[in-house]
Tab-separated table of C-alpha atoms in Angstrom:
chain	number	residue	atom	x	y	z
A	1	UNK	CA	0.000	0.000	0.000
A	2	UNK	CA	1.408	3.287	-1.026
A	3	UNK	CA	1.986	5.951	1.844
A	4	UNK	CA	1.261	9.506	0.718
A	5	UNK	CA	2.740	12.492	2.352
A	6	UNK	CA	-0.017	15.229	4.772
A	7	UNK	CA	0.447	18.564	3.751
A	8	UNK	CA	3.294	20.218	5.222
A	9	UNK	CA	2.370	24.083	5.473
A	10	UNK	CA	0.559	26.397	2.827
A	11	UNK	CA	0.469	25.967	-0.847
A	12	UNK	CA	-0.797	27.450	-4.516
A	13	UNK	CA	-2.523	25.456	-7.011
A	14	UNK	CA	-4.632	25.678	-9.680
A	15	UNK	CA	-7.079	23.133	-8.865
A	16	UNK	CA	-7.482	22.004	-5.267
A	17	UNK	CA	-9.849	19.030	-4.818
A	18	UNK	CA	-10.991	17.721	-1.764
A	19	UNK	CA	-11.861	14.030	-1.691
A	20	UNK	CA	-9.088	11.067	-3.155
A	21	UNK	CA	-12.176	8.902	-4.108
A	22	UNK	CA	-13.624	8.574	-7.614
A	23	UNK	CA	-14.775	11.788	-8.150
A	24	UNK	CA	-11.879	13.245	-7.092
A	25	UNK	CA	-9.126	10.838	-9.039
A	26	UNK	CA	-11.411	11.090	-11.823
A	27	UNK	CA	-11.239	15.158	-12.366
A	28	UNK	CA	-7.989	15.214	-11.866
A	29	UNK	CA	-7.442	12.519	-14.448
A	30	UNK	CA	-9.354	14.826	-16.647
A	31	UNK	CA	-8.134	17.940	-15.946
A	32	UNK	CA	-4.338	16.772	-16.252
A	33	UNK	CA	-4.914	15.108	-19.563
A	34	UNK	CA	-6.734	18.351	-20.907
A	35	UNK	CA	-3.993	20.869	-19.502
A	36	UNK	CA	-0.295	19.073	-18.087
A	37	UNK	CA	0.160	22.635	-17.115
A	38	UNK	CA	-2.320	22.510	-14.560
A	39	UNK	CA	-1.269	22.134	-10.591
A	40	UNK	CA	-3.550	20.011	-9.467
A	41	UNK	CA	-3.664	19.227	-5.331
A	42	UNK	CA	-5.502	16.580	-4.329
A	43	UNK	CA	-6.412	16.283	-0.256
A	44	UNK	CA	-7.425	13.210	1.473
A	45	UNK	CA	-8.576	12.839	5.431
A	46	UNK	CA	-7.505	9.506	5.222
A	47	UNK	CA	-6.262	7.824	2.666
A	48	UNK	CA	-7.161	6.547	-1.733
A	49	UNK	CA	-10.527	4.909	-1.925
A	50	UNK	CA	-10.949	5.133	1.989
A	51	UNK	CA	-14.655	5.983	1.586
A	52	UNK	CA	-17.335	4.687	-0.898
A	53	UNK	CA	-14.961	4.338	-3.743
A	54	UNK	CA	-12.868	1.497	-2.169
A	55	UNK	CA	-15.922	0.027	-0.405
A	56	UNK	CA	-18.832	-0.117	-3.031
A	57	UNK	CA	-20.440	-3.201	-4.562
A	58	UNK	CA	-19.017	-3.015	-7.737
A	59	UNK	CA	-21.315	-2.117	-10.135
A	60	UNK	CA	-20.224	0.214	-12.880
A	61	UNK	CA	-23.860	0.632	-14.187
A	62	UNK	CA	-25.590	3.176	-16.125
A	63	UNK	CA	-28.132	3.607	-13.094
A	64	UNK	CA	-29.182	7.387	-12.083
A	65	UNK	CA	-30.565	7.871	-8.692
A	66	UNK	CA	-33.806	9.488	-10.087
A	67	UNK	CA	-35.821	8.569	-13.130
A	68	UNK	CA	-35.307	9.968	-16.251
A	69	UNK	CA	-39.113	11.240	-15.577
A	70	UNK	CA	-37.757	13.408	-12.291
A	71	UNK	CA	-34.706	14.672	-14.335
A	72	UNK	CA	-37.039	16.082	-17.418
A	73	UNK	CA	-38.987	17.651	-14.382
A	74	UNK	CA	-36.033	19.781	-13.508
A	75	UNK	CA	-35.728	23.481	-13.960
A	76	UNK	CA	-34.131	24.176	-17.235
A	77	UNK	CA	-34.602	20.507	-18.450
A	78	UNK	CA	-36.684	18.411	-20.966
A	79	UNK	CA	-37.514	14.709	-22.318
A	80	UNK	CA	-34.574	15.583	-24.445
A	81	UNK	CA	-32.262	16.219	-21.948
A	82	UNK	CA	-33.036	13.348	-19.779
A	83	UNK	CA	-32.818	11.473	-22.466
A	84	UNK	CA	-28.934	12.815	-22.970
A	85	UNK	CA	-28.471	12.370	-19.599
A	86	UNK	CA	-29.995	8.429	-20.129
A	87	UNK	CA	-26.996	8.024	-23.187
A	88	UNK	CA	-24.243	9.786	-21.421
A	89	UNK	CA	-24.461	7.238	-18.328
A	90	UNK	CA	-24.560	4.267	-20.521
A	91	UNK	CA	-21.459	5.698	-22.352
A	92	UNK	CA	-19.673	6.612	-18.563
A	93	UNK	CA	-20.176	2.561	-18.474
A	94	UNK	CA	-17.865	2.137	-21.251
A	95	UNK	CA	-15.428	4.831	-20.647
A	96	UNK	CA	-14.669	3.359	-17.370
A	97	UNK	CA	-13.614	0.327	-19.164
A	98	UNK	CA	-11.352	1.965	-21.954
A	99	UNK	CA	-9.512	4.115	-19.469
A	100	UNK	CA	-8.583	1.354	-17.489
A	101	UNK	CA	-7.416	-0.589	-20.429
A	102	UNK	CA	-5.708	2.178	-22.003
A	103	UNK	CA	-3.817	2.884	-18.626
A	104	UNK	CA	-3.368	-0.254	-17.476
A	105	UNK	CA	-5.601	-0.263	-14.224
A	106	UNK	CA	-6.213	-3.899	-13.816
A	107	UNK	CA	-9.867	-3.528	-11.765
A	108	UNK	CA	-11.438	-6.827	-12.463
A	109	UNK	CA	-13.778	-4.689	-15.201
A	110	UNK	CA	-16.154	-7.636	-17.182
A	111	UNK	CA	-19.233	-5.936	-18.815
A	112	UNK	CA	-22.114	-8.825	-17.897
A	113	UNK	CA	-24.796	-6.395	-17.377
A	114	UNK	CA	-27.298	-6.696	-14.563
A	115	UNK	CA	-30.115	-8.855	-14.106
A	116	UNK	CA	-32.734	-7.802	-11.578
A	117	UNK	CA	-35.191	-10.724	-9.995
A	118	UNK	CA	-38.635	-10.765	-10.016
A	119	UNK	CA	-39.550	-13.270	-7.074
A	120	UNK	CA	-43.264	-12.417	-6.026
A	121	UNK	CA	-45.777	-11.309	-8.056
A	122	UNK	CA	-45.392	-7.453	-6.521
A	123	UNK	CA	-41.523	-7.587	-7.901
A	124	UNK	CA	-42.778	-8.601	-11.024
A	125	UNK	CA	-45.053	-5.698	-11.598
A	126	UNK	CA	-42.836	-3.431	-10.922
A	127	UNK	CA	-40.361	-5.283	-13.173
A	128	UNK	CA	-42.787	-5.433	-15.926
A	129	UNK	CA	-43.870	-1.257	-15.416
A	130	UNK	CA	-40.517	-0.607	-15.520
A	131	UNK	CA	-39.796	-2.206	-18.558
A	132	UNK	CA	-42.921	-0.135	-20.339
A	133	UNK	CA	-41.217	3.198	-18.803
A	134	UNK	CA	-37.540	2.659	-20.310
A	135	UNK	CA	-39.416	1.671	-23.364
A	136	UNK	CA	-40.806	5.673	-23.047
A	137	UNK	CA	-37.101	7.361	-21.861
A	138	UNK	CA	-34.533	5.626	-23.745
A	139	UNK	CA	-33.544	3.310	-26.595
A	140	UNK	CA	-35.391	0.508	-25.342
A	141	UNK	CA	-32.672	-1.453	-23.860
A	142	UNK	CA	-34.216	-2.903	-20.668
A	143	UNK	CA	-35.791	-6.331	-21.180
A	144	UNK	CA	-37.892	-8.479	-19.649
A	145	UNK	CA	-36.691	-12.049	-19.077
A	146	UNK	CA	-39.337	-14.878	-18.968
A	147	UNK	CA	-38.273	-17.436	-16.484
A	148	UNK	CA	-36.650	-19.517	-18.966
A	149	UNK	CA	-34.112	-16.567	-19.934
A	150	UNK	CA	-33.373	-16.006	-16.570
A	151	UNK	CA	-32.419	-19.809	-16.013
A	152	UNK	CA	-29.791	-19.501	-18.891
A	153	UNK	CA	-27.465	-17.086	-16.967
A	154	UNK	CA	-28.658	-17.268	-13.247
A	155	UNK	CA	-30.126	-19.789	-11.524
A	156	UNK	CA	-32.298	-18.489	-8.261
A	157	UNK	CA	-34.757	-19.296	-6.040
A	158	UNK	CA	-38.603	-18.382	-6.960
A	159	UNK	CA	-37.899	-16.613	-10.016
A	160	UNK	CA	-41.044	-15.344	-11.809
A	161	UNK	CA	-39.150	-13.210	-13.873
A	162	UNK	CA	-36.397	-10.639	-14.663
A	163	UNK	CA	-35.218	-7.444	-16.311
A	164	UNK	CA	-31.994	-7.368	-17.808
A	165	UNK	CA	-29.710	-4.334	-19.148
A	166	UNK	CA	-26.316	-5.086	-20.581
A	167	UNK	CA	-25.439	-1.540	-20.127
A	168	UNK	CA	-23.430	-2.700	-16.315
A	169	UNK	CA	-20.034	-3.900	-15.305
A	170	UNK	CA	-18.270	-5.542	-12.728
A	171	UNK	CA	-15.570	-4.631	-11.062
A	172	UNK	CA	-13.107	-4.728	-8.101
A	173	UNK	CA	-13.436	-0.831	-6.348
A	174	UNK	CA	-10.432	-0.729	-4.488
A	175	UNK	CA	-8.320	-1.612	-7.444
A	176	UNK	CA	-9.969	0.937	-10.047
A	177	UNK	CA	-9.683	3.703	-7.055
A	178	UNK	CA	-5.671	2.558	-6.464
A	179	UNK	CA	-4.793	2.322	-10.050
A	180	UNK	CA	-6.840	5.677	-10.760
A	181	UNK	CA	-4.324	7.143	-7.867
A	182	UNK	CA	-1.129	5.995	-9.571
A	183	UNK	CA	-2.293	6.931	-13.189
A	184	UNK	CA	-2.977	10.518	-12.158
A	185	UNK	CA	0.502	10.650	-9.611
A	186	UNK	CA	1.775	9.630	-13.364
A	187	UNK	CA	0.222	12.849	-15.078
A	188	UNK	CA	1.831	15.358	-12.301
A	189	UNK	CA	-0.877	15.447	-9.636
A	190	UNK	CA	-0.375	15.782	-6.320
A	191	UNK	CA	-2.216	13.566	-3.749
A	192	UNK	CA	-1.619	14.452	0.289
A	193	UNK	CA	-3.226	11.417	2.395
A	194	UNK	CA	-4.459	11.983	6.196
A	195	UNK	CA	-4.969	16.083	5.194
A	196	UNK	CA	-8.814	16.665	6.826
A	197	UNK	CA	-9.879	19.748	5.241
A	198	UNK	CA	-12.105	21.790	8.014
A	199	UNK	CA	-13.786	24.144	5.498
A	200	UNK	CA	-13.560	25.623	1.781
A	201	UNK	CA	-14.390	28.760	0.356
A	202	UNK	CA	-13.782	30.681	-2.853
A	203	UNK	CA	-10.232	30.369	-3.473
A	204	UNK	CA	-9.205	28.579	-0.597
A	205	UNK	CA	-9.125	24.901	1.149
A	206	UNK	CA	-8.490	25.291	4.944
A	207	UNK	CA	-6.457	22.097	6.574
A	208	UNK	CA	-5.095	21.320	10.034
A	209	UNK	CA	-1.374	21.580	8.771
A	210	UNK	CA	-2.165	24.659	5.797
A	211	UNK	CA	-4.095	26.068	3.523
A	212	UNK	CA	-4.465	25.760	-0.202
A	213	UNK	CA	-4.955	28.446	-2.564
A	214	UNK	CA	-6.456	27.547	-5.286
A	215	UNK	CA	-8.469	29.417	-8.283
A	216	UNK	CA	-10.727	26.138	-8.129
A	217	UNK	CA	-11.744	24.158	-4.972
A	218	UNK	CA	-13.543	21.276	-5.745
A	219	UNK	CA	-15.668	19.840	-3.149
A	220	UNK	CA	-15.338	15.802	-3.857
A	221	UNK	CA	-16.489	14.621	-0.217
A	222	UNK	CA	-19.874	12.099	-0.760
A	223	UNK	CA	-21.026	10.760	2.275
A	224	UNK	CA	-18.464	12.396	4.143
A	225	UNK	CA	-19.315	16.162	3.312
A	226	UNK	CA	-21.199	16.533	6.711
A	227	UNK	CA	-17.722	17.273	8.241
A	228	UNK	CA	-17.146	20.445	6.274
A	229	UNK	CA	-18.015	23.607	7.900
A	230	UNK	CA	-21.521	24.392	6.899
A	231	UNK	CA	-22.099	21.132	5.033
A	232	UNK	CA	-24.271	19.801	7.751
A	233	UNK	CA	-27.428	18.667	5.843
A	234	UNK	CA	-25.928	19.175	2.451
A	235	UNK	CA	-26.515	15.290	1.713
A	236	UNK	CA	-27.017	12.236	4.571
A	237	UNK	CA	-24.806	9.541	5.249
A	238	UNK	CA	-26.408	6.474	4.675
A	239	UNK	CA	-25.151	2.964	5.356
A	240	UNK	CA	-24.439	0.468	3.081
A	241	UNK	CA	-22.974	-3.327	4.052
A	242	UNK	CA	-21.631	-5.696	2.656
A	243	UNK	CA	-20.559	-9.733	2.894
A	244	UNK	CA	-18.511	-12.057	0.648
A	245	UNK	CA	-18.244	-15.713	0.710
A	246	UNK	CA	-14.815	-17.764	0.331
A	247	UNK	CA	-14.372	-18.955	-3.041
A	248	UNK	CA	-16.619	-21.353	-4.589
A	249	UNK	CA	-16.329	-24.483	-6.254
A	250	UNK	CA	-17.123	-25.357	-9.721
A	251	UNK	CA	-19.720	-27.200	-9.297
A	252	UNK	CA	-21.114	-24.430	-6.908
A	253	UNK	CA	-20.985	-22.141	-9.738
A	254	UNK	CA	-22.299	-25.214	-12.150
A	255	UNK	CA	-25.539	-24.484	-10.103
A	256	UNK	CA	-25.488	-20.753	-9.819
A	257	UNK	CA	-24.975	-19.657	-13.136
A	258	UNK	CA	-23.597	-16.103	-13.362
A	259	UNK	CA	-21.229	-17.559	-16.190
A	260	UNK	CA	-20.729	-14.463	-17.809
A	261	UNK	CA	-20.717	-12.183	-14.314
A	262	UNK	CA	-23.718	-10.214	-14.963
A	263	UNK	CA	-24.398	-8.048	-11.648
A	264	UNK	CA	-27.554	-9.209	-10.107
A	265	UNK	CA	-30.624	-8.123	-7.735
A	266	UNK	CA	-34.046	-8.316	-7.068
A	267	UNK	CA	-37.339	-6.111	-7.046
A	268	UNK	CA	-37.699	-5.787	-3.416
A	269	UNK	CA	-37.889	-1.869	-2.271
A	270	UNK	CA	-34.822	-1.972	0.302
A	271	UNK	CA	-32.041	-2.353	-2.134
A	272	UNK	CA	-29.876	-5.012	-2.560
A	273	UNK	CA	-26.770	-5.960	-5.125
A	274	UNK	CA	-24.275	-8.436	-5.959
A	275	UNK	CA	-21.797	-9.841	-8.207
A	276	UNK	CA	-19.661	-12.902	-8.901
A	277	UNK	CA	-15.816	-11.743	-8.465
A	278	UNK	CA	-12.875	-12.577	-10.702
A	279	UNK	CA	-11.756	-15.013	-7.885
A	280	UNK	CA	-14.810	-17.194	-7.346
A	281	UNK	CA	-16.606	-15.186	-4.807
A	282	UNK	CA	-20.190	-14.017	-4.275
A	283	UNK	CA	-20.342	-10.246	-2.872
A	284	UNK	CA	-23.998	-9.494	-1.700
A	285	UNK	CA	-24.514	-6.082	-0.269
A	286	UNK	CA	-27.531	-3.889	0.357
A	287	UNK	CA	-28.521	-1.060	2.864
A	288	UNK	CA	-30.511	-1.505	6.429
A	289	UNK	CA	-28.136	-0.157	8.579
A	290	UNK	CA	-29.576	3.390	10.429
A	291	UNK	CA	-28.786	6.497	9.986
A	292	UNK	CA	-26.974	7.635	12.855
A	293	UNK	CA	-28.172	11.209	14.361
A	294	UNK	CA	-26.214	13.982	13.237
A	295	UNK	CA	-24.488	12.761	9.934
A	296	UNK	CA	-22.592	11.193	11.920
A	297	UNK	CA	-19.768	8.833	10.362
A	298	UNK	CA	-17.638	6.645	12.880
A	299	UNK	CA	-15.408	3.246	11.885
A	300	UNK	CA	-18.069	1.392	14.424
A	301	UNK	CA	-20.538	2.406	12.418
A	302	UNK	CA	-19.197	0.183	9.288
A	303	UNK	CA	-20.087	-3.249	11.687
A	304	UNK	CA	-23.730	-4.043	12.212
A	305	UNK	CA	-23.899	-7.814	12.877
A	306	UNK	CA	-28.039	-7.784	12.690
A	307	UNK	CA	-27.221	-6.468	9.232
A	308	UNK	CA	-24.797	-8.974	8.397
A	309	UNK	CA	-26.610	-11.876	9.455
A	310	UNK	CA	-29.710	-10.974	6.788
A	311	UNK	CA	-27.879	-10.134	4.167
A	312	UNK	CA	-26.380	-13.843	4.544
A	313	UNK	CA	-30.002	-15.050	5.097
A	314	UNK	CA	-30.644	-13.401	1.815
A	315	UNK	CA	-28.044	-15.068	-0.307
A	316	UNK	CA	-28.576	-18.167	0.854
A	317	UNK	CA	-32.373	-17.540	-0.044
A	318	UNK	CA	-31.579	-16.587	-3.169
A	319	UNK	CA	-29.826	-19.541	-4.698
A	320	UNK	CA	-30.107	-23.119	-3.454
A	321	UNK	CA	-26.762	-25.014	-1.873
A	322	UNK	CA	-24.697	-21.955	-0.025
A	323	UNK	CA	-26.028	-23.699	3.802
A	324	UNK	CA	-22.513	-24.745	3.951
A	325	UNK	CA	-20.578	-22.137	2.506
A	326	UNK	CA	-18.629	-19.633	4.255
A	327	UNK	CA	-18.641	-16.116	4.539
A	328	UNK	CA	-15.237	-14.500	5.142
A	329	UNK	CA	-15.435	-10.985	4.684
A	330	UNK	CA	-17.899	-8.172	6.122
A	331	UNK	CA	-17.606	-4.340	5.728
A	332	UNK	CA	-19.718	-1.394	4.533
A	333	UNK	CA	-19.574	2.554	4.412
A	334	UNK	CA	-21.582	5.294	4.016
A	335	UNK	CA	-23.023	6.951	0.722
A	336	UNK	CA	-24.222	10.344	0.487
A	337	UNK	CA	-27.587	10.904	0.115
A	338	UNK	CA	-29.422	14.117	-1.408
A	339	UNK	CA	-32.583	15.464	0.150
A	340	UNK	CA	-34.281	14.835	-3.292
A	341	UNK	CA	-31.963	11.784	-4.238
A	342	UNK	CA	-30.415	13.718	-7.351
A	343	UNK	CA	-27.349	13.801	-7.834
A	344	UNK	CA	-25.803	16.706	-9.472
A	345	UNK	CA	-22.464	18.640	-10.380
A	346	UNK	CA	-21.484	22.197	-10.546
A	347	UNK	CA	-18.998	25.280	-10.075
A	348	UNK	CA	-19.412	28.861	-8.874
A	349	UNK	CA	-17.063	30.548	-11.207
A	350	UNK	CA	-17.536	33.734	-8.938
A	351	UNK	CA	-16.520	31.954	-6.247
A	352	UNK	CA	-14.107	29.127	-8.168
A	353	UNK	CA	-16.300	26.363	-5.956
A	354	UNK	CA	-17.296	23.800	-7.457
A	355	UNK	CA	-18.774	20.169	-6.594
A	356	UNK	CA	-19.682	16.866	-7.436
A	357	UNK	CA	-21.788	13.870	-5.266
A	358	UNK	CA	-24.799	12.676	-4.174
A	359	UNK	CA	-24.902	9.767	-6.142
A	360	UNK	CA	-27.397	7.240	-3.300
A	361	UNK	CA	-24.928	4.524	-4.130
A	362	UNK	CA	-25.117	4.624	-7.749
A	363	UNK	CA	-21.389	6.424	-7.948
A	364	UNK	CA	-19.001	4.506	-9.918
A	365	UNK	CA	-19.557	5.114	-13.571
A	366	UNK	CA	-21.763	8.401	-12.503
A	367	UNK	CA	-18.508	9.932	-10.912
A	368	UNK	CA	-16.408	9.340	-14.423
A	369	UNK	CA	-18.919	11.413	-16.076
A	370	UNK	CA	-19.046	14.015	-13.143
A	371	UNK	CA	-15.275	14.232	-13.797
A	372	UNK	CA	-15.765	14.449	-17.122
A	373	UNK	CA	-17.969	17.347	-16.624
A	374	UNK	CA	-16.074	19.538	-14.232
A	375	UNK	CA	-13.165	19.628	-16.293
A	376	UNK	CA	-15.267	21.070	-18.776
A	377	UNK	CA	-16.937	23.518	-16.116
A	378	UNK	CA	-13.869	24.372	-15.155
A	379	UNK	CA	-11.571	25.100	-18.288
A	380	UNK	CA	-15.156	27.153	-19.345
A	381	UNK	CA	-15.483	24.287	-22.417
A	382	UNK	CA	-19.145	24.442	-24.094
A	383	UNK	CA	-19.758	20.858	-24.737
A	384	UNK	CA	-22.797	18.521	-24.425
A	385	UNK	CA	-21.975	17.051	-20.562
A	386	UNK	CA	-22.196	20.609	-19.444
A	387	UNK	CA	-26.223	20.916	-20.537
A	388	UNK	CA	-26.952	17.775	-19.030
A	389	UNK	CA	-29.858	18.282	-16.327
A	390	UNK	CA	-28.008	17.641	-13.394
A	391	UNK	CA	-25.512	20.199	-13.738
A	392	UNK	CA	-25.712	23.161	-11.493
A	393	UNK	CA	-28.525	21.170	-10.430
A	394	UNK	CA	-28.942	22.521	-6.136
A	395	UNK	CA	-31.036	19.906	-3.911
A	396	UNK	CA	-32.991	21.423	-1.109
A	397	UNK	CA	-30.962	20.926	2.466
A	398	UNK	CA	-31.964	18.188	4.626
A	399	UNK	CA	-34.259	18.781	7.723
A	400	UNK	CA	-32.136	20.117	11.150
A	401	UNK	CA	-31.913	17.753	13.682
A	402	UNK	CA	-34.240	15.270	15.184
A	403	UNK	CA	-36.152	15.655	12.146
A	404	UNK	CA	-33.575	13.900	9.548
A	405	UNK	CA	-32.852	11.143	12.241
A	406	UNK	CA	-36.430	10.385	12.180
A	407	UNK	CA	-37.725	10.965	8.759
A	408	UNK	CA	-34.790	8.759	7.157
A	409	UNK	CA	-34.766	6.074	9.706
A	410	UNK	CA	-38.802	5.550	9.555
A	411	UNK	CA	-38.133	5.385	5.496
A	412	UNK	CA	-35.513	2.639	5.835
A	413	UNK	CA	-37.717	0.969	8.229
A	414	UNK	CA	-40.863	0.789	6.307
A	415	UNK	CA	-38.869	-0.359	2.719
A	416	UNK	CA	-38.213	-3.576	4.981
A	417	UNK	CA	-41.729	-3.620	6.305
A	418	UNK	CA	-43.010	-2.994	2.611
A	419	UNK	CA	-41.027	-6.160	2.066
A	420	UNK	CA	-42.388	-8.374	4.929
A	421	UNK	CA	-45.800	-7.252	3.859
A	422	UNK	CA	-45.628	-8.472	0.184
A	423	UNK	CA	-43.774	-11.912	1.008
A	424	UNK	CA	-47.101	-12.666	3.409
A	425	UNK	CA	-49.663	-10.686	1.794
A	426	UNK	CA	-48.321	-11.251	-1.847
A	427	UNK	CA	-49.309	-7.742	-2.907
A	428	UNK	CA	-47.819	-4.706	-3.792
A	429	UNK	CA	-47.365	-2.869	-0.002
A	430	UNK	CA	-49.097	0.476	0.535
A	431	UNK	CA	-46.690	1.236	3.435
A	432	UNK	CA	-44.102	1.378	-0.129
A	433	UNK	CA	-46.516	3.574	-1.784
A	434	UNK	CA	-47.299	6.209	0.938
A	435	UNK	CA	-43.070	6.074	1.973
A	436	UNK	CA	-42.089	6.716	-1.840
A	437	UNK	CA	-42.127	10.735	-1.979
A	438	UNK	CA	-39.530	10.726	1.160
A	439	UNK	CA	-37.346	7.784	-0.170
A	440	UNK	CA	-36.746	9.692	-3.469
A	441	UNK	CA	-39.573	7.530	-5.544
């Protein structure tokens, strides 16, 4: 593991960022290929990928947080654009792959798309409506899978149906988020590790051992933005977990399926994700973990046995002959969150501040094109990416205090009792329904 140096007093730059996740490695991959002049400073509280870019399930999909139906709704925005925005995530999906091939990052990427379940008759209404909407939004590219289809590359429990986009791939986070950090090191940038930055403001990025001037600040903090002075209830913190089973054997995989490592779900309401590894594994994920008062983001808060323990229960409900199998590795992080669930990207250019984040988990293609964008914010390019409909897109703050403890801990609590209600009732929940407009739906 490489060691990077804190900062060691004040500094100038051109371009501080703040963040040494994907966002951040990402616009200054950008920004360094566009203009080697640039100095580009990079701060990190802890260290690469310490956050949700080293720690994330490892889909590189074309998801967006919101439908494309919210994002024509936006000020400023149309079918068209949402539409654009629709094309430019499915191409993020791909660029992903060629940068890492054309710089050597070896990240485990395999484009298998995603399959999502349908395994009660509620799931597959939703899949089958969501099929019909894509149909309305986009090239048509989400399918349904008849039972059959979804036997030929996975083999689960209950399976009524499926929907399948090939527009996904799967990777290994902590190795694209390393070999990002060493590509852009290559191109000139400068990366301090264990550097908290207390605050940022036009022109400047305030540390504990200096300050960075900087005609840019990028602010590239996700889940951990709470911790910058007046950040409070820019975005929540939201838990996400994760377990991974030792490696399986052939014949485990034999019955399984997931030949060609599509990234897989189901249509349940609290989310859940997973995806067969380059090395044999199954790594199952999915949120259920509180929100803890405040925004507040602690190491303890990455262990949640309770948590654990289900999400085990759920893979071994999911496909037949894992009773014996074990699981050797748990972990999880927080995401950030947006008060409206919309992720966006920006810059002040009268202030030089500028941001990307709020992706709800759905960051790791969605930060390439956020990177993608800023650069072109930032050098003042006019191209496409910069009239997309997130962009300069500003989410309304989250609730003070006990409000947002409350409000986003009854939503994650009624998505599982939404759940429990359509396994017994077999019906679509209206707990689901009257939650949706505070869970971003």
């Amino acid at each position: 593991m490489v060691e990077r140096p804190a900062l060691a007093g004040d500094r100038d730059a051109d371009v501080a960022i703040v963040g040494a996740g994907y966002t951040g490695l990402w616009t200054a991959y950008y920004l360094a290929k566009a203009d080697p002049s640039l100095r580009i400073v990079v701060l990190e509280a802890e260290t690469v990928g310490f956050g949700a870019s080293g720690r994330n399930g490892g889909w590189c999909s074309a998801l967006f947080p919101v439908s494309s139906h919210r994002l024509a709704s936006l000020p400023g925005s149309s079918r068209e654009s949402a539409i654009a925005m629709h094309l430019a995530m499915q191409g993020s999906v791909n660029e992903v792959g060629r940068v890492g091939a054309l710089e050597g990052i070896d990240c485990d990427y395999h484009k298998g798309g995603t399959i999502v379940l349908a395994r009660s008759k509620a799931q597959l209404a939703r899949a089958r409506a969501e099929v019909a909407a894509a149909g309305e939004w986009g090239p048509g590219d989400l399918r349904f899978l008849e039972p059959d289809e979804v036997a030929s590359q996975v083999r689960a429990t209950k399976v009524l149906g499926a929907t399948f986009t090939p527009h996904c791939a799967a990777i290994h986070p902590g190795k694209l988020v390393r070999g990002l950090a060493a590509v852009v090191e290559g191109l000139g940038v400068t990366i301090h590790e264990h550097t908290p930055v207390l605050s940022i403001s036009g022109g400047r990025a305030v540390t504990e051992y200096g300050v960075v001037r900087a005609e840019v600040v990028v602010r590239a903090t996700e889940g951990f933005t709470p911790s910058l002075a007046g950040e409070a209830r820019t975005v929540a913190p939201v838990y996400s977990l994760m377990v991974a089973t030792e490696p399986l054997s052939a014949a485990t995989w034999e019955r399984i399926g997931l030949a060609d490592r599509p990234t897989f779900s189901d249509h349940r309401h609290l989310v859940i994700y997973g995806q067969r590894t380059a090395d044999g594994r199954l790594a199952f994920g999915g949120r259920g973990a509180p929100y803890h008062f405040g925004s507040r983001v602690k190491p303890s808060f990455d262990e949640e046995p309770r948590v654990f323990a289900a999400l085990q229960a759920t893979l071994r409900d999911l496909f037949d002959g894992l009773e014996d199998v074990a699981f050797t590795h748990t972990w999880g992080g927080a995401l950030g969150v947006p008060r409206d669930w919309c992720a966006s990207v920006g810059i002040d250019h009268g202030t030089g501040l500028a941001w990307a984040g709020g992706y709800v988990g759905d960051g790791v293609s969605t930060t390439n094109l956020a990177g993608r964008t800023l650069t072109d914010l930032i050098l003042r390019r006019d191209t496409p990416l910069i009239h997309l409909p997130w962009v300069d897109h500003r989410s309304p703050r989250w609730e003070p205090e006990p409000l947002r403890w409350l409000g986003i801990n009854a939503g994650l609590r009624a998505m599982t009792v939404a759940d429990t209600e359509e396994r017994l009732t077999r019906r679509d929940s209206r707990i689901a329904r009257l939650m949706s407009p505070l869970l971003g739906g």
